[in-house]
Short mmCIF file of C-alpha atoms in Angstrom, two decimals:
data_model
loop_
_atom_site.label_atom_id
_atom_site.label_comp_id
_atom_site.label_asym_id
_atom_site.label_seq_id
_atom_site.Cartn_x
_atom_site.Cartn_y
_atom_site.Cartn_z
CA MET J 23 -14.16 -0.07 -4.25
CA ARG J 24 -10.75 0.69 -5.70
CA ILE J 25 -8.80 3.26 -3.68
CA LEU J 26 -5.49 5.01 -4.32
CA GLY J 27 -3.87 6.11 -1.06
CA ILE J 28 -1.26 8.86 -1.24
CA ASP J 29 1.39 9.98 1.25
CA PRO J 30 2.37 13.37 -0.21
CA GLY J 31 5.91 14.67 -0.43
CA TYR J 32 8.16 16.42 -2.90
CA ALA J 33 11.08 13.97 -2.79
CA ILE J 34 8.99 10.82 -2.33
CA VAL J 35 5.25 10.41 -2.92
CA GLY J 36 4.22 7.10 -1.38
CA TRP J 37 1.24 5.35 -2.92
CA GLY J 38 -0.83 2.23 -2.51
CA ALA J 39 -3.60 0.88 -4.71
CA VAL J 40 -6.13 -1.25 -2.84
CA GLU J 41 -9.35 -3.04 -3.76
CA TYR J 42 -11.89 -3.25 -0.93
CA GLN J 43 -14.97 -5.46 -1.26
CA GLY J 44 -17.16 -6.46 1.64
CA SER J 45 -14.61 -6.55 4.41
CA ARG J 46 -11.76 -7.95 2.31
CA PHE J 47 -8.71 -6.10 1.07
CA THR J 48 -6.64 -6.87 -1.99
CA CYS J 49 -3.38 -5.03 -2.47
CA LEU J 50 -3.11 -4.22 -6.17
CA ASN J 51 0.32 -2.61 -5.93
CA TYR J 52 2.33 0.00 -4.07
CA GLY J 53 5.43 2.09 -4.54
CA ALA J 54 6.74 5.61 -4.70
CA VAL J 55 7.02 8.44 -7.18
CA THR J 56 10.48 9.89 -6.58
CA THR J 57 12.13 13.10 -7.71
CA PRO J 58 15.89 13.80 -7.79
CA ALA J 59 17.18 16.19 -5.13
CA GLY J 60 19.19 18.29 -7.58
CA MET J 61 16.34 18.86 -10.01
CA ASP J 62 14.66 22.28 -10.24
CA PHE J 63 11.53 22.33 -8.11
CA PRO J 64 9.03 23.01 -10.94
CA GLN J 65 10.38 19.96 -12.79
CA ARG J 66 10.00 17.90 -9.62
CA LEU J 67 6.35 18.96 -9.44
CA ASP J 68 5.92 17.98 -13.08
CA LEU J 69 7.37 14.52 -12.35
CA ILE J 70 4.94 14.14 -9.44
CA TYR J 71 1.98 15.15 -11.62
CA THR J 72 3.00 12.75 -14.39
CA GLY J 73 3.64 9.93 -11.91
CA VAL J 74 0.26 10.34 -10.21
CA GLU J 75 -1.49 10.64 -13.56
CA ASN J 76 0.09 7.33 -14.64
CA LEU J 77 -1.19 5.73 -11.42
CA LEU J 78 -4.72 7.01 -12.04
CA GLU J 79 -4.69 5.69 -15.59
CA THR J 80 -3.19 2.33 -14.58
CA TYR J 81 -5.32 1.50 -11.50
CA LYS J 82 -8.47 3.52 -12.29
CA PRO J 83 -9.37 4.20 -8.64
CA GLU J 84 -12.83 5.27 -7.55
CA ALA J 85 -11.41 7.43 -4.76
CA LEU J 86 -8.16 9.11 -3.77
CA ALA J 87 -7.27 9.22 -0.08
CA ILE J 88 -4.53 11.66 0.87
CA GLU J 89 -2.95 12.82 4.10
CA GLN J 90 -3.98 16.23 5.39
CA LEU J 91 -1.02 18.49 6.02
CA PHE J 92 -0.11 19.47 9.52
CA PHE J 93 2.02 22.42 10.49
CA THR J 94 5.69 21.67 10.79
CA ASN J 95 8.61 23.46 12.41
CA ASN J 96 10.42 23.66 9.07
CA LYS J 97 8.30 26.13 7.10
CA THR J 98 10.30 25.68 3.87
CA THR J 99 9.73 21.93 3.86
CA GLY J 100 6.07 22.40 4.78
CA ILE J 101 5.50 24.78 1.89
CA ALA J 102 7.24 22.46 -0.59
CA VAL J 103 5.13 19.49 0.57
CA ALA J 104 1.99 21.64 0.31
CA GLU J 105 2.89 22.55 -3.27
CA ALA J 106 3.48 18.88 -4.16
CA ARG J 107 0.19 17.99 -2.50
CA GLY J 108 -1.54 20.68 -4.55
CA VAL J 109 -0.22 19.13 -7.76
CA ILE J 110 -1.58 15.73 -6.65
CA LEU J 111 -4.99 17.24 -5.85
CA LEU J 112 -5.05 19.01 -9.22
CA CYS J 113 -4.29 15.76 -11.03
CA ALA J 114 -7.10 13.95 -9.19
CA ALA J 115 -9.53 16.82 -9.84
CA ARG J 116 -8.72 16.79 -13.56
CA HIS J 117 -9.62 13.09 -13.58
CA ASN J 118 -12.92 13.83 -11.74
CA LEU J 119 -11.76 11.62 -8.91
CA PRO J 120 -13.34 12.10 -5.47
CA ILE J 121 -10.69 13.21 -2.96
CA TYR J 122 -10.80 12.31 0.73
CA GLU J 123 -8.39 13.77 3.30
CA TYR J 124 -7.38 12.19 6.59
CA THR J 125 -5.18 13.26 9.47
CA PRO J 126 -2.39 10.97 10.72
CA MET J 127 -4.46 10.32 13.86
CA GLN J 128 -7.48 9.25 11.77
CA VAL J 129 -5.27 6.85 9.80
CA LYS J 130 -3.84 5.33 13.00
CA GLN J 131 -7.33 4.94 14.47
CA ALA J 132 -8.72 3.32 11.31
CA VAL J 133 -5.79 0.96 10.72
CA VAL J 134 -4.73 0.02 14.26
CA GLY J 135 -7.73 1.03 16.34
CA TYR J 136 -5.68 3.47 18.41
CA GLY J 137 -5.11 7.08 17.36
CA LYS J 138 -1.72 7.29 19.04
CA ALA J 139 -0.28 4.09 17.53
CA THR J 140 3.37 4.09 16.53
CA LYS J 141 4.48 4.15 12.92
CA GLN J 142 5.73 0.57 13.30
CA GLN J 143 2.32 -0.58 14.60
CA VAL J 144 0.58 1.04 11.62
CA MET J 145 2.99 -0.57 9.15
CA GLU J 146 2.62 -4.01 10.74
CA MET J 147 -1.18 -3.82 10.80
CA THR J 148 -1.16 -2.61 7.17
CA ARG J 149 0.91 -5.68 6.28
CA ARG J 150 -1.51 -7.99 8.09
CA LEU J 151 -4.70 -6.44 6.72
CA LEU J 152 -3.38 -6.75 3.16
CA GLY J 153 -1.93 -10.24 3.67
CA LEU J 154 1.56 -9.17 2.63
CA GLN J 155 4.68 -11.22 3.43
CA SER J 156 6.63 -8.20 4.66
CA ILE J 157 6.09 -4.56 5.51
CA PRO J 158 6.00 -2.53 2.28
CA LYS J 159 9.06 -0.46 1.46
CA PRO J 160 9.72 2.38 1.27
CA ASP J 161 7.88 3.54 4.39
CA ASP J 162 6.12 6.14 2.24
CA ALA J 163 4.47 3.34 0.24
CA ALA J 164 3.31 1.69 3.47
CA ASP J 165 1.83 5.07 4.46
CA GLY J 166 0.01 5.26 1.12
CA LEU J 167 -1.47 1.80 1.69
CA ALA J 168 -2.50 2.79 5.24
CA MET J 169 -4.22 5.86 3.79
CA ALA J 170 -6.24 3.62 1.43
CA ILE J 171 -7.17 1.29 4.31
CA CYS J 172 -8.26 4.31 6.36
CA HIS J 173 -10.60 5.40 3.59
CA ALA J 174 -12.01 1.89 3.23
CA HIS J 175 -12.71 1.72 6.97
CA THR J 176 -14.11 5.22 7.37
CA GLY J 177 -14.81 7.25 4.24
CA ALA J 178 -16.16 4.38 2.19
CA SER J 179 -18.91 3.59 4.68
CA ALA J 180 -22.49 3.40 3.46
CA LEU J 181 -23.42 6.57 5.35
CA THR J 182 -20.64 8.55 3.68
CA ARG J 183 -21.63 7.27 0.23
CA MET J 184 -25.19 8.46 0.92
CA GLY J 185 -23.84 11.94 1.65
CA ILE J 186 -24.18 11.73 5.44
CA LYS J 187 -20.87 12.95 6.81
CA ASN J 188 -21.68 14.35 10.23
CA LEU J 189 -24.10 12.67 12.60
CA ARG J 190 -24.85 15.21 15.32
#
């Protein structure tokens, strides 16, 4: 399964493209879509849309894994990130790409095995799982890769693919 993991933002959108087969990961690539601070916000959103669309066309993922938003103390920043995230979701929807959302705690649990792991622990385990020489930079790209790993470990399970999401 080919997965595009996304760490949403309006200044930096971190991303990681990962192939997962059996229990083996292959890192296809990673990076960031960036927007200039002085640019008008609608143009920044357009850059994000175009950047994500280019990623979808280049890597042809079968799933998009994206971080769920959590409430922040800075409402202005939270709203801007939510708008950028909405543009990313729209782009994926227009490409008929299944979208999976994960909380930071779910990502930590799936990547490290501990839901309260530190950011450094997540980045190091991401590096190890993907067989990379060093921790991916920028941090946002490492977060995108961790998001893809999370989906591979949780959302891409056989039960989820069969439509069984809640076993109660």
